[in-house]
CSV table of C-alpha atoms in Angstrom, one decimal:
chain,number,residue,atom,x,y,z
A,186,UNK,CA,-3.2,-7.4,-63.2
A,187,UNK,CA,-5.3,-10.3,-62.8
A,188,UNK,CA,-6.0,-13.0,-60.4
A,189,UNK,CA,-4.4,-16.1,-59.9
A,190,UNK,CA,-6.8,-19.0,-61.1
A,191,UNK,CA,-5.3,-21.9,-59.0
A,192,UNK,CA,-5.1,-20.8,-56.0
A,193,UNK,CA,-2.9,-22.8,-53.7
A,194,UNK,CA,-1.5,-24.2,-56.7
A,195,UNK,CA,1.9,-22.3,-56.9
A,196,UNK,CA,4.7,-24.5,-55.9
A,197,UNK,CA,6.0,-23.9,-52.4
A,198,UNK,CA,4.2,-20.4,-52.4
A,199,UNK,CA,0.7,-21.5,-50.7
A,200,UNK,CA,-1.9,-18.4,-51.7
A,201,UNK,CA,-4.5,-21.2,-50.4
A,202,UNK,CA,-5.7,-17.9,-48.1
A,203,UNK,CA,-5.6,-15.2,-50.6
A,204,UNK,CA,-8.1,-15.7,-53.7
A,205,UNK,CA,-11.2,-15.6,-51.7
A,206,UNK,CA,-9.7,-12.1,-50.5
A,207,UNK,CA,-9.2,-10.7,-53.8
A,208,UNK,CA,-12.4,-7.5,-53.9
A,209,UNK,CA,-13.0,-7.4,-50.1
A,210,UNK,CA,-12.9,-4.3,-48.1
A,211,UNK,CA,-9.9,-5.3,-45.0
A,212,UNK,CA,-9.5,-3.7,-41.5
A,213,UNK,CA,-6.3,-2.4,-40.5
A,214,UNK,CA,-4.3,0.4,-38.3
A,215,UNK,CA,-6.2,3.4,-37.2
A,216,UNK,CA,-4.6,6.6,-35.3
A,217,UNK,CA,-5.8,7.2,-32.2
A,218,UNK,CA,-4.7,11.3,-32.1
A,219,UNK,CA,-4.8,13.5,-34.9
A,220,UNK,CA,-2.0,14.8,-37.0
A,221,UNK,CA,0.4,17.4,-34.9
A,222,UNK,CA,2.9,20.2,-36.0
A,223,UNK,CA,5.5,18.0,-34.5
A,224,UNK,CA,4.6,15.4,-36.6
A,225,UNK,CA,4.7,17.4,-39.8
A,226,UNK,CA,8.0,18.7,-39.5
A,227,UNK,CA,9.1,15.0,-38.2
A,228,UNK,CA,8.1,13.6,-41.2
A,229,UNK,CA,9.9,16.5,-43.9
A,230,UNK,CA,12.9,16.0,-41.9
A,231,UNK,CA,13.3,12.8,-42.4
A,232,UNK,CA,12.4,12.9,-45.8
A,233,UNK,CA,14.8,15.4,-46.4
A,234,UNK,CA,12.3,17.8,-47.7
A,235,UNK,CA,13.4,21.3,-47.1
A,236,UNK,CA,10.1,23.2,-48.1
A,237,UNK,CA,9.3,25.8,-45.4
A,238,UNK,CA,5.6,25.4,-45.9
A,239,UNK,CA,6.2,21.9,-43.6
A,240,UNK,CA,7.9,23.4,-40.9
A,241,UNK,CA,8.3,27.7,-40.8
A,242,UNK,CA,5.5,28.6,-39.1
A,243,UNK,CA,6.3,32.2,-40.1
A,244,UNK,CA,6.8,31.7,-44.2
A,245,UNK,CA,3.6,29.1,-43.8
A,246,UNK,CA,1.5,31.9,-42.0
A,247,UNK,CA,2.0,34.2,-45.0
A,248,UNK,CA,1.5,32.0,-47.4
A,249,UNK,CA,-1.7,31.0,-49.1
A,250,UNK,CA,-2.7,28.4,-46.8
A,251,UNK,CA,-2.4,31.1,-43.6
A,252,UNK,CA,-0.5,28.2,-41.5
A,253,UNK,CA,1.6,24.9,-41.5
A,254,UNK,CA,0.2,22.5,-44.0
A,255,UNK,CA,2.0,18.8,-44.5
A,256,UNK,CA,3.5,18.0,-47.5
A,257,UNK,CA,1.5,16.0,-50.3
A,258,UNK,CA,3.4,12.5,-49.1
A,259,UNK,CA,1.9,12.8,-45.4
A,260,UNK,CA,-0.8,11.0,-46.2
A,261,UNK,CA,1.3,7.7,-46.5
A,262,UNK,CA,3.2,8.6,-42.8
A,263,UNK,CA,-0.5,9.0,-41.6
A,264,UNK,CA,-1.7,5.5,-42.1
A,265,UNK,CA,-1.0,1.7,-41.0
A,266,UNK,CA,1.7,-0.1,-42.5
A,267,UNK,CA,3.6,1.9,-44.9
A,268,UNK,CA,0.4,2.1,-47.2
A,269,UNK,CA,0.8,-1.5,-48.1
A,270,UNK,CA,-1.6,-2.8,-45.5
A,271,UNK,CA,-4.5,-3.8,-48.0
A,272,UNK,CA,-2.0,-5.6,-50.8
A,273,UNK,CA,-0.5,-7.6,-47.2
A,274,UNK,CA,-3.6,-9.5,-47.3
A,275,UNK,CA,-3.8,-13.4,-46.3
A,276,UNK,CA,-1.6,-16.0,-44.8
A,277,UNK,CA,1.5,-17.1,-47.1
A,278,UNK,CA,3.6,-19.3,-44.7
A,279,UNK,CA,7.5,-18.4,-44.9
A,280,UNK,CA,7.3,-15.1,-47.2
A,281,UNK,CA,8.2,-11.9,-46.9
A,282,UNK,CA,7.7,-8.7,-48.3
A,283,UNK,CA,8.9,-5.9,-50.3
A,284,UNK,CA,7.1,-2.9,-51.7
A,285,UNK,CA,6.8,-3.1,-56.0
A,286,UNK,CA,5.1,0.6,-56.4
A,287,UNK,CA,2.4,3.0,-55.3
A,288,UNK,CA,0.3,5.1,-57.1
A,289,UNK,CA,-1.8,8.3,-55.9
A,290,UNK,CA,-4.1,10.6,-56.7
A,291,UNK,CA,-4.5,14.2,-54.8
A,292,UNK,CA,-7.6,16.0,-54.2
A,293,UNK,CA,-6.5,19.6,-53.3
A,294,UNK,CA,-7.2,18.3,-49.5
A,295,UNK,CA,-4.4,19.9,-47.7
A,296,UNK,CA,-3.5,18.1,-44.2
A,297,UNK,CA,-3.2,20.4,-41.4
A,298,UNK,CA,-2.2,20.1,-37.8
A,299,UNK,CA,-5.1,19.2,-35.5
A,300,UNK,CA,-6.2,16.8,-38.8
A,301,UNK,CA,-7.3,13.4,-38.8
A,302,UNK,CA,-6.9,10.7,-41.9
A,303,UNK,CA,-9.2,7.8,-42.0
A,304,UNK,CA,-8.6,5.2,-44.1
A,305,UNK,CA,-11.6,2.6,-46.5
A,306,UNK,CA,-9.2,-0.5,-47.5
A,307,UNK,CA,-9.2,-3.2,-50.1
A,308,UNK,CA,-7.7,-6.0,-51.6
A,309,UNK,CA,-7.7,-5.6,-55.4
A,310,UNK,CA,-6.1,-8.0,-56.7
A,311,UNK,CA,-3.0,-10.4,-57.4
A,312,UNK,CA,-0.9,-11.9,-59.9
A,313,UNK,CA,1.8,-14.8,-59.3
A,314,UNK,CA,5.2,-14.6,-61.5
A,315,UNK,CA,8.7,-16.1,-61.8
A,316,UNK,CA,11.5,-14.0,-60.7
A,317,UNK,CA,14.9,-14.3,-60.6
A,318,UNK,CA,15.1,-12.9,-57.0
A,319,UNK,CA,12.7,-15.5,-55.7
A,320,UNK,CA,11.1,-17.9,-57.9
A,321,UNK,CA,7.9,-18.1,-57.8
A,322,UNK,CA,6.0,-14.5,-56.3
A,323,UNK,CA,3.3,-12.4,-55.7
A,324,UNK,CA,2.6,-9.2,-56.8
A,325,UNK,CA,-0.7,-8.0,-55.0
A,326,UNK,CA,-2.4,-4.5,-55.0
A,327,UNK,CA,-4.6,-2.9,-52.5
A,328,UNK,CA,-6.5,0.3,-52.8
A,329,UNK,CA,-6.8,3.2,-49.6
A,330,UNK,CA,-9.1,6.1,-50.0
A,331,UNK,CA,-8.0,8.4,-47.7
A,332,UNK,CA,-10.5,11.2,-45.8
A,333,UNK,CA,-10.4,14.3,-43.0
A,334,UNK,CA,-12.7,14.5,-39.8
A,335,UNK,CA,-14.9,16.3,-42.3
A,336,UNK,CA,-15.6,13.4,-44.9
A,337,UNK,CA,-13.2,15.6,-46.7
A,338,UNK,CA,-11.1,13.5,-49.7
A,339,UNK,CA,-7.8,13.6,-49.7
A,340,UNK,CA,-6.0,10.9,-51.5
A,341,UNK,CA,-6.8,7.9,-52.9
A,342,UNK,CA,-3.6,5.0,-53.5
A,343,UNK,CA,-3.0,1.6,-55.4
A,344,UNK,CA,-0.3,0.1,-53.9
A,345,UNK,CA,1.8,-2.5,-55.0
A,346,UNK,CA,3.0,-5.9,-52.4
A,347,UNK,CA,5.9,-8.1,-53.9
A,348,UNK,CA,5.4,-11.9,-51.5
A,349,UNK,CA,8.1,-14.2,-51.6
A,350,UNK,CA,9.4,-17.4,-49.9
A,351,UNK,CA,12.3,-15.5,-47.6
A,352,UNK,CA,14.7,-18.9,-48.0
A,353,UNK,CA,14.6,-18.9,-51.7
A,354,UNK,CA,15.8,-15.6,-52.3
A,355,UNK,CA,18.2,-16.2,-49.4
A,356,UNK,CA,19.1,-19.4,-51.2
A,357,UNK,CA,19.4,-17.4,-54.4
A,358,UNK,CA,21.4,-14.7,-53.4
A,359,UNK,CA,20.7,-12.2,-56.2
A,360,UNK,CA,21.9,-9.4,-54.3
A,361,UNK,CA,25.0,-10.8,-52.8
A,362,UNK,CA,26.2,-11.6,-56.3
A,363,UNK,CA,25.6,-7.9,-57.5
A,364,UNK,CA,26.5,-5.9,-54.9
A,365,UNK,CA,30.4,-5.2,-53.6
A,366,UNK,CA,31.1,-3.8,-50.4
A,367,UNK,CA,29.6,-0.8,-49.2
A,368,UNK,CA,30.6,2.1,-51.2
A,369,UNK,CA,33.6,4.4,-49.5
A,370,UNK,CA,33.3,7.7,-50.6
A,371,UNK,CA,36.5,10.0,-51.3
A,372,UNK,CA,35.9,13.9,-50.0
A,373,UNK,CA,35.6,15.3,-53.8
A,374,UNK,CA,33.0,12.8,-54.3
A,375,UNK,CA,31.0,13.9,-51.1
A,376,UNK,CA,31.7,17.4,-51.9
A,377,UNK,CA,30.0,17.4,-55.3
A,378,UNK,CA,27.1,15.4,-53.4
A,379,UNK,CA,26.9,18.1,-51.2
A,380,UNK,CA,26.9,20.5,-54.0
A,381,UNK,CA,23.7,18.8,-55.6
A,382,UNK,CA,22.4,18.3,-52.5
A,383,UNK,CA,22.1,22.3,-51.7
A,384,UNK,CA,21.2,23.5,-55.3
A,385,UNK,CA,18.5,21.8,-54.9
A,386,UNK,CA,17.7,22.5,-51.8
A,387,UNK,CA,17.6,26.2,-52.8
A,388,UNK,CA,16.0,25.7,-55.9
A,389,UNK,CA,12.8,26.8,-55.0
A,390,UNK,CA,13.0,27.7,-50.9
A,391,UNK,CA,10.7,30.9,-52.4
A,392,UNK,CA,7.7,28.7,-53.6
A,393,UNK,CA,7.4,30.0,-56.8
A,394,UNK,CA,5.2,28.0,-59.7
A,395,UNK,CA,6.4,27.7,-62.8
A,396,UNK,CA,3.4,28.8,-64.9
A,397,UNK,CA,1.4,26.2,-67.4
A,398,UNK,CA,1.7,28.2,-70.4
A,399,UNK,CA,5.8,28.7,-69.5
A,400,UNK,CA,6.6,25.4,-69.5
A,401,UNK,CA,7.5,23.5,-72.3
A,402,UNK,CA,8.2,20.0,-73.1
A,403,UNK,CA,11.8,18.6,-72.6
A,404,UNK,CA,12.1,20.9,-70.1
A,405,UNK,CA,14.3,19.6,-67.3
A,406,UNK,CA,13.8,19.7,-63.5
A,407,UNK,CA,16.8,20.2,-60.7
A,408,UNK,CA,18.6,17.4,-60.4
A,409,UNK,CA,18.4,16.3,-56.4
A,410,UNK,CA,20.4,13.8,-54.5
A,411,UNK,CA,19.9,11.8,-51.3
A,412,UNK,CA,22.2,10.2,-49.2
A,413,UNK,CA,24.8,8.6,-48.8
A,414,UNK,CA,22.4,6.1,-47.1
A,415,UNK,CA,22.9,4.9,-43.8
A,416,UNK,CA,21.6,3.2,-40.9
A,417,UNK,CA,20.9,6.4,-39.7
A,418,UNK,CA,18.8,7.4,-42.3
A,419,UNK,CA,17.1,4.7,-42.6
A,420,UNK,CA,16.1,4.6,-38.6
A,421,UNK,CA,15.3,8.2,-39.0
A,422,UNK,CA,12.8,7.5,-42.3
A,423,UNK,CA,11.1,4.8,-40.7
A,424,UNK,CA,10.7,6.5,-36.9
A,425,UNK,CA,8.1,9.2,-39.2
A,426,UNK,CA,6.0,7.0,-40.1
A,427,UNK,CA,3.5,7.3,-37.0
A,428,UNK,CA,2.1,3.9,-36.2
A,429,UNK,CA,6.0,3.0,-35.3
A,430,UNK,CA,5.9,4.9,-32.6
A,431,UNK,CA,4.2,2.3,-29.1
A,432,UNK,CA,0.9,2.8,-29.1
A,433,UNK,CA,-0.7,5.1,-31.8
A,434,UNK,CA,-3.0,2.8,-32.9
A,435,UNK,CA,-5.9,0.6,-32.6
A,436,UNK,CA,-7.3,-1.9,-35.3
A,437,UNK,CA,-10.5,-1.1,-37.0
A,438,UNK,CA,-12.9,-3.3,-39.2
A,439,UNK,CA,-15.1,-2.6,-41.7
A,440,UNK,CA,-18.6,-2.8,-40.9
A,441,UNK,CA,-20.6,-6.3,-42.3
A,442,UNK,CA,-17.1,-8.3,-43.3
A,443,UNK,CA,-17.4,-11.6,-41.8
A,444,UNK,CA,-13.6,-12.0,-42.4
A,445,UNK,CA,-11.5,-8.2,-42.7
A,446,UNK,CA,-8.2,-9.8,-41.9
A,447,UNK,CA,-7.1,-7.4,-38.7
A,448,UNK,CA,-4.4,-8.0,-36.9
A,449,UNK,CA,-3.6,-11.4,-38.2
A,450,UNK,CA,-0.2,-12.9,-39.1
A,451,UNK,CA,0.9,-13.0,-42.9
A,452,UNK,CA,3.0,-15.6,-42.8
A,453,UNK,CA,6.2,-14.1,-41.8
A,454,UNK,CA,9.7,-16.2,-40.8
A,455,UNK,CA,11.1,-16.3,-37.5
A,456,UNK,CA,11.6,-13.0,-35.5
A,457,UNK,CA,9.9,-10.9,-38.4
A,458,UNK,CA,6.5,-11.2,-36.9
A,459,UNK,CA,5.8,-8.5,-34.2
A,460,UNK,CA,5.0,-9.9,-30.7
A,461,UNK,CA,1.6,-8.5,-30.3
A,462,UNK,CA,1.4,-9.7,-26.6
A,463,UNK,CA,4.9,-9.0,-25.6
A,464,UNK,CA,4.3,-5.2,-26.7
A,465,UNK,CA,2.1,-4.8,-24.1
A,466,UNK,CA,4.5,-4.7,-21.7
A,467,UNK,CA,8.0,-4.0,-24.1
A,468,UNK,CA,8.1,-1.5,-26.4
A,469,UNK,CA,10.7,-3.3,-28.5
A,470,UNK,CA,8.3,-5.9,-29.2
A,471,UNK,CA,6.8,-3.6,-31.3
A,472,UNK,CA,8.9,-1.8,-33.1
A,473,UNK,CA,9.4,-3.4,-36.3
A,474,UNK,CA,13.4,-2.5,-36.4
A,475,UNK,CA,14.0,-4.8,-33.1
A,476,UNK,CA,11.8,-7.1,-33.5
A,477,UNK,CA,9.6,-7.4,-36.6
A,478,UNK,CA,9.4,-7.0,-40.4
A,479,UNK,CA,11.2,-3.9,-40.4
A,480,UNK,CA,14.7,-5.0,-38.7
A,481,UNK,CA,16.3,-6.4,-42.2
A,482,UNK,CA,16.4,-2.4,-43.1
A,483,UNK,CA,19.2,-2.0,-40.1
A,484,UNK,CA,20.5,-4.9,-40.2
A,485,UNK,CA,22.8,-6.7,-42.8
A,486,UNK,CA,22.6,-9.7,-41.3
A,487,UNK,CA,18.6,-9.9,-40.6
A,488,UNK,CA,18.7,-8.4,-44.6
A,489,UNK,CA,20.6,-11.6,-45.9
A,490,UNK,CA,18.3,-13.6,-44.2
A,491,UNK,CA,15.7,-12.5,-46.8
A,492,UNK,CA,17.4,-12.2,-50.1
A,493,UNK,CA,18.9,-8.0,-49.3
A,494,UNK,CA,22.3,-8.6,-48.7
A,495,UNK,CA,22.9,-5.7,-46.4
A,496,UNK,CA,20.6,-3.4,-45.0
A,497,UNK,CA,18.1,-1.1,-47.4
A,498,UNK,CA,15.6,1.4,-47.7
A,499,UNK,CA,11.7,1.5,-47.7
A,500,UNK,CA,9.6,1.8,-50.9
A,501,UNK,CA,7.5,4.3,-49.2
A,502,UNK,CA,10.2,6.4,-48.5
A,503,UNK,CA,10.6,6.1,-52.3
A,504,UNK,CA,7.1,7.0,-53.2
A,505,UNK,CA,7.5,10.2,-51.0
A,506,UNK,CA,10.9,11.3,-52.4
A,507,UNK,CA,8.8,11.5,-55.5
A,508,UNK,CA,5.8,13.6,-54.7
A,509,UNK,CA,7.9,15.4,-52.4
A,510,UNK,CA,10.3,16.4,-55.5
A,511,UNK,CA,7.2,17.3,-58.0
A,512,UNK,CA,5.6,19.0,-55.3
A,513,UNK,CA,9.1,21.4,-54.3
A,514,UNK,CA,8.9,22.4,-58.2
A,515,UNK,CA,5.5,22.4,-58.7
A,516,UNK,CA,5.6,25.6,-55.8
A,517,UNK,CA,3.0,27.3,-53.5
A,518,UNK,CA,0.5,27.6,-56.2
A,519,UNK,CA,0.6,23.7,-57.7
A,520,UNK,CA,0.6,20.2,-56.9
A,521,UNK,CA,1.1,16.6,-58.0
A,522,UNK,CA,-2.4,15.8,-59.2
A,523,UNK,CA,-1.1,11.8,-59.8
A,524,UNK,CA,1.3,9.8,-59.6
A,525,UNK,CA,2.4,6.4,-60.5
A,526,UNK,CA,5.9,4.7,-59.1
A,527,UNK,CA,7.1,1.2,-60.4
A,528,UNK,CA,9.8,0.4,-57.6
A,529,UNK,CA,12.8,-1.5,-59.3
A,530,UNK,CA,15.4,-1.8,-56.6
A,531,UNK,CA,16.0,-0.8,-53.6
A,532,UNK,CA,18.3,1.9,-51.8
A,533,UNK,CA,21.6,0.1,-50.2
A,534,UNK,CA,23.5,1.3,-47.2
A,535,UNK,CA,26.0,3.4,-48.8
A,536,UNK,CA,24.8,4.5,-51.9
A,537,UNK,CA,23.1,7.6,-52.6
A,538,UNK,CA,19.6,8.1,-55.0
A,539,UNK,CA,19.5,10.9,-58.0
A,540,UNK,CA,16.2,12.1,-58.9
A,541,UNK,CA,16.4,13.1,-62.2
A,542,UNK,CA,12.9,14.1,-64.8
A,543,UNK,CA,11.7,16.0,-67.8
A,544,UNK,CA,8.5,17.9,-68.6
A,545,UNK,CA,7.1,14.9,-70.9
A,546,UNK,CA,3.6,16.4,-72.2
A,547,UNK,CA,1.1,19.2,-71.8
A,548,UNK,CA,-2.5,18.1,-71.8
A,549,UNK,CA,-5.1,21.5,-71.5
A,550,UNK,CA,-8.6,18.7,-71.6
A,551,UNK,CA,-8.1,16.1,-68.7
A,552,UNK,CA,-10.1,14.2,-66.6
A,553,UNK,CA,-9.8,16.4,-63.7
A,554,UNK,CA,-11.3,19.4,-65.4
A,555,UNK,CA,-7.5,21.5,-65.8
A,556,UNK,CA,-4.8,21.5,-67.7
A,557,UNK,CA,-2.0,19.7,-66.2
A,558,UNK,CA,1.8,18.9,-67.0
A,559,UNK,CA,3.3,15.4,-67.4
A,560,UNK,CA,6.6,14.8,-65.9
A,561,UNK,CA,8.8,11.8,-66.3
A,562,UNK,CA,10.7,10.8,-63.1
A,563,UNK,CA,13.4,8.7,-62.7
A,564,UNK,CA,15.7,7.7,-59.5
A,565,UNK,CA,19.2,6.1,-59.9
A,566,UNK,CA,22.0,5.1,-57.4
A,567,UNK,CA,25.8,6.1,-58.1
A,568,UNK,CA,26.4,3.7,-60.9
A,569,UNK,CA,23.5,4.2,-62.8
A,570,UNK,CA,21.1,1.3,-61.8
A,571,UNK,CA,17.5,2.2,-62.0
A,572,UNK,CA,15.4,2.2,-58.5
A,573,UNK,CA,12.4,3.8,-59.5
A,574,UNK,CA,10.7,5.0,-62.8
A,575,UNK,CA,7.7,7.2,-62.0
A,576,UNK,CA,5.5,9.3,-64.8
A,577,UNK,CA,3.1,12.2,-62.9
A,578,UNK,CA,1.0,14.7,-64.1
A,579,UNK,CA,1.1,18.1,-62.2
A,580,UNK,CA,-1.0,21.0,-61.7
A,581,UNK,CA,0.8,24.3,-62.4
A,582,UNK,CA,-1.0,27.5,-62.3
A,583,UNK,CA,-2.2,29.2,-65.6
């Protein structure tokens, strides 16, 4: 991905505040407490994610770890902005943005209660492209390097920001002309949801690891649904990430950047911007799902005002489903090693997501000194339509 060469050339999308950006370390969200039990079993609840390691105290004590430890996709509910904060970087007047993909690598780091991340941020770089959602848009990446109170490493992440003009995808209307009405499901259909839904959830409650050498290629993982999706579900995802919740945060800067872009406005349209001031004294005003860039994910309305059609899902929910999913198969003794998740669509009100993969490759010589396994991942709604495609390697004992 390279960057654009002209600028605040693009027609109507005015990047006349993001080339000088592109390779600078940016400021952003910080904590202020550290990571509680409360908060761990928070965020696998709303995930979905049923593995007791997250929220038994009594299986997590006799485990290996000796205690609660958060899932693998914590990290991403630990930090400012969904993880996209450093691809969000410069003024675009009358854009909005979506999440195109994240991807992460793990350092054996576990987070445990009492834990604090800190996050080093960066603008990468960006790329302009025609689409058909939007015309003319930006897809920008930003790097995190997440770390403990120790200096410990625990993840590093490449996410993906997709910038458009809000009224042309409105104008456009992709969406509106391929989506019906909100799906009604018959009780056979939610009965064989529910059916998926519970295999899976008691597909490995035990933790067991599959081993390395037991494992073979074309093998298939358990099938796992979620949803249907609702407005619930949605509120429920998005009140897990902390920095929702009125005042967890404070901005930070990096030391020696004459320009880190903290706390500054990216452009957004009316009522999507969060009313820094006006939180002070109302919480609403910083919510993101009242007022902010959050509230087209409850509301159809506020969704078809920029290009949705009715109300949707978060990309970083996405990216967890996935680690979360490797991770639950991968059991006590593994874990994803990397990841990498090209978002294609998002999750409607009213549909559900299948996560569906296949043991892809073996590789004993890799970069991070063990053998790992290769897993292709995909996630598709009801009717087939792809949302994500994801390929991971995992760690599996020997």
């Amino acid at each position: 991905m390279s960057t654009n060469p002209n600028g605040s050339g693009t027609p109507g999308l005015d990047l006349s505040d993001v080339a000088h950006r592109v390779g600078q370390p940016i400021g952003g969200g910080q904590l202020w407490e550290p990571c509680g039990a409360s908060d761990i079993r928070r965020w696998a609840m709303a995930m979905d994610y049923p593995n007791p390691l997250h929220w038994d105290e009594e299986f997590a004590r006799a485990s290996r770890f000796g205690g609660l430890v958060a899932p693998q996709s914590m990290a991403v509910a630990l930090d400012y902005g969904h993880g996209a904060a450093p691809a969000c970087v410069g003024r675009i007047p009358g854009s909005h943005l979506i999440f195109g993909g994240e991807e992460w690598w793990f350092y054996g780091t576990p987070v445990r209660p009492g834990d604090t991340l800190f996050q080093e941020r960066r603008f990468h770089d960006y790329k302009v492209a025609e689409t058909k959602f939007a015309g003319p848009t930006m897809f920008s990446r930003g790097d995190t390097v997440h770390t403990n109170q120790h200096g410990a490493l625990v993840a590093r992440e490449r996410s993906t920001a997709i910038r458009y003009l809000y009224e042309e995808a409105r104008r456009r209307g992709m969406y509106e002309d391929r989506l019906g009405p909100v799906k009604s499901w018959t009780r056979a259909e939610l009965d064989e949801i529910a059916k998926i839904r519970h295999d899976w959830l008691m597909s490995n409650r035990a933790g067991a690891s599959p081993r390395f050498d037991e494992v073979e290629v074309g093998d298939r993982l358990p099938r796992r649904v979620i949803g249907p999706h609702s407005i619930a579900s949605f509120t429920t995802e998005y009140r897990a990430f902390l920095f929702n919740i009125w005042g967890t945060f404070h901005w930070v800067a990096p030391d020696g950047v004459d320009d880190p872009w903290v706390h500054q406005d990216p452009g957004w349209g009316e009522d999507f911007a969060f009313d820094e001031e006006g939180a002070r004294i109302d919480p609403r005003k910083r919510d993101g799902l009242y007022v902010g860039p959050s509230r087209g994910h409850i509301d159809a309305e506020r969704a078809g005002e920029v290009g949705m059609a009715r109300a949707y899902g978060y990309g970083a929910t996405m990216g967890a489903w996935c680690t979360d999913y490797l991770a639950y198969w991968a059991g006590t003794d593994g874990m994803v090693r990397h990841s990498k998740a090209d978002f294609r669509g998002p999750a409607f009100e009213g549909d559900v997501t299948y996560l569906d993969a296949e043991v892809s490759g073996k590789d004993t010589d890799t970069a991070w000194g063990m053998p790992l396994v290769r897993v292709d991942l995909r996630l598709t709604n009801q009717e087939g339509s792809v949302l994500v495609t994801c390929t991971a390697e995992v760690e599996l004992p020997l």
